[in-house]
Amino acid sequence: MRYNPDPAVNYDYQSMAQLKNKSEFNVAAAELLFKNYCYSSVPHPAYYSCLQLMKHFLCHKVNIDYNTQVDEIKQNGGKSHKYYIEEIYYAIIDRKNTHEAGKFLRNIQDLKALREEADYANVLIDPSKAQSSIDRAKYTIDFLKKIFK
């Protein structure tokens, strides 16, 4: 049996976009890690839940298919995270306004910095930083879902 992060939702695993599905599982994983006191591991799935959803929305709402995304990343030096963040940023500007795009950019950059600190720095990630990662991920996901509904 597959773990369902939201029992109220009836998932169709065969037709659901897999990156969107992975995004939801990564948020659930971050929360599970937090509940089990694995604070240093929380920022990684929290951040990637947002990155996966950005990739999904670029394909399904901004109409940049996955192959084109890969090609554009290769053409621009292979910096995939920068590509996804910038493309979503400009898509938000096109749909909403510069102020909202700026809020998104600051939030995702802060979450990325927390993820990099947790993954690469010789530091302890305390409960407040871990919770901040979850909060930022949920905020970003909710925000993106509103913008790209």
Coordinates of N, CA, C and O in Angstrom, one line a residue, residues 51 54-55 58-59 62-74 76 78-90 112:
L51 N 10.8 22.6 -5.7 CA 11.5 22.5 -7.0 C 10.7 21.6 -8.0 O 10.5 21.9 -9.1
M54 N 7.6 23.3 -9.2 CA 8.0 24.4 -10.2 C 8.1 23.7 -11.5 O 7.6 24.2 -12.5
K55 N 8.8 22.6 -11.6 CA 9.0 21.9 -12.8 C 7.7 21.5 -13.4 O 7.5 21.6 -14.6
L58 N 5.9 24.6 -14.8 CA 6.5 25.0 -16.0 C 6.0 24.2 -17.2 O 5.7 24.8 -18.3
C59 N 5.9 22.9 -17.0 CA 5.4 22.1 -18.1 C 3.9 22.2 -18.3 O 3.5 22.4 -19.5
V62 N 2.8 26.7 -17.8 CA 3.6 27.7 -18.6 C 3.9 27.2 -20.0 O 4.4 28.0 -20.8
N63 N 3.7 25.9 -20.2 CA 3.8 25.3 -21.5 C 5.3 25.2 -21.9 O 5.6 25.4 -23.1
I64 N 6.2 24.9 -21.0 CA 7.6 24.6 -21.3 C 7.7 23.1 -21.0 O 7.9 22.7 -19.8
D65 N 7.7 22.3 -22.0 CA 7.7 20.8 -21.8 C 9.0 20.4 -21.1 O 10.0 21.1 -21.2
Y66 N 9.0 19.2 -20.6 CA 10.2 18.7 -19.8 C 11.4 18.7 -20.7 O 12.5 19.0 -20.2
N67 N 11.3 18.2 -21.9 CA 12.5 18.1 -22.8 C 13.0 19.5 -23.1 O 14.3 19.7 -23.1
T68 N 12.2 20.5 -23.3 CA 12.6 21.9 -23.5 C 13.3 22.4 -22.3 O 14.3 23.1 -22.4
Q69 N 12.8 22.1 -21.1 CA 13.4 22.6 -19.9 C 14.8 22.0 -19.8 O 15.8 22.8 -19.5
V70 N 15.0 20.7 -20.1 CA 16.4 20.1 -20.0 C 17.3 20.8 -21.1 O 18.4 21.1 -20.8
D71 N 16.8 21.0 -22.3 CA 17.6 21.6 -23.3 C 18.0 23.0 -22.9 O 19.2 23.4 -23.1
E72 N 17.1 23.8 -22.4 CA 17.4 25.2 -22.0 C 18.4 25.2 -20.9 O 19.3 26.1 -20.8
I73 N 18.3 24.3 -20.0 CA 19.3 24.2 -18.8 C 20.6 23.9 -19.4 O 21.6 24.6 -19.0
K74 N 20.7 23.0 -20.3 CA 22.0 22.6 -20.9 C 22.6 23.8 -21.6 O 23.8 24.1 -21.6
N76 N 22.2 26.9 -21.0 CA 22.6 28.0 -20.1 C 23.5 27.5 -19.0 O 23.5 28.0 -17.9
G78 N 23.9 24.5 -17.4 CA 23.5 23.4 -16.5 C 23.0 23.8 -15.1 O 23.0 22.9 -14.3
K79 N 22.7 25.0 -14.9 CA 22.3 25.4 -13.5 C 20.7 25.3 -13.4 O 20.0 26.2 -13.6
S80 N 20.3 24.1 -13.1 CA 18.9 23.7 -13.2 C 18.1 24.5 -12.1 O 17.0 25.0 -12.4
H81 N 18.5 24.6 -10.9 CA 17.8 25.2 -9.9 C 17.6 26.7 -10.2 O 16.4 27.2 -10.0
K82 N 18.6 27.3 -10.6 CA 18.5 28.8 -11.1 C 17.5 28.9 -12.2 O 16.7 29.8 -12.2
Y83 N 17.5 28.0 -13.1 CA 16.6 28.0 -14.3 C 15.2 27.9 -13.8 O 14.3 28.8 -14.2
Y84 N 14.8 26.9 -13.0 CA 13.5 26.7 -12.5 C 13.0 27.9 -11.7 O 11.8 28.4 -11.9
I85 N 13.8 28.4 -10.8 CA 13.4 29.6 -10.0 C 13.2 30.8 -10.9 O 12.1 31.5 -10.7
E86 N 14.1 31.1 -11.8 CA 13.9 32.3 -12.7 C 12.7 32.2 -13.6 O 12.0 33.1 -13.8
E87 N 12.5 31.0 -14.2 CA 11.4 30.8 -15.1 C 10.0 31.0 -14.4 O 9.1 31.6 -14.9
I88 N 9.9 30.4 -13.2 CA 8.7 30.6 -12.4 C 8.6 32.1 -11.9 O 7.5 32.6 -12.0
Y89 N 9.6 32.7 -11.6 CA 9.6 34.1 -11.2 C 9.0 35.0 -12.3 O 8.1 35.7 -12.1
Y90 N 9.5 34.8 -13.5 CA 9.0 35.5 -14.7 C 7.6 35.2 -15.0 O 6.8 36.0 -15.4
K112 N 16.1 27.6 -0.2 CA 17.3 27.0 -0.8 C 18.5 27.2 0.0 O 19.3 26.2 0.2

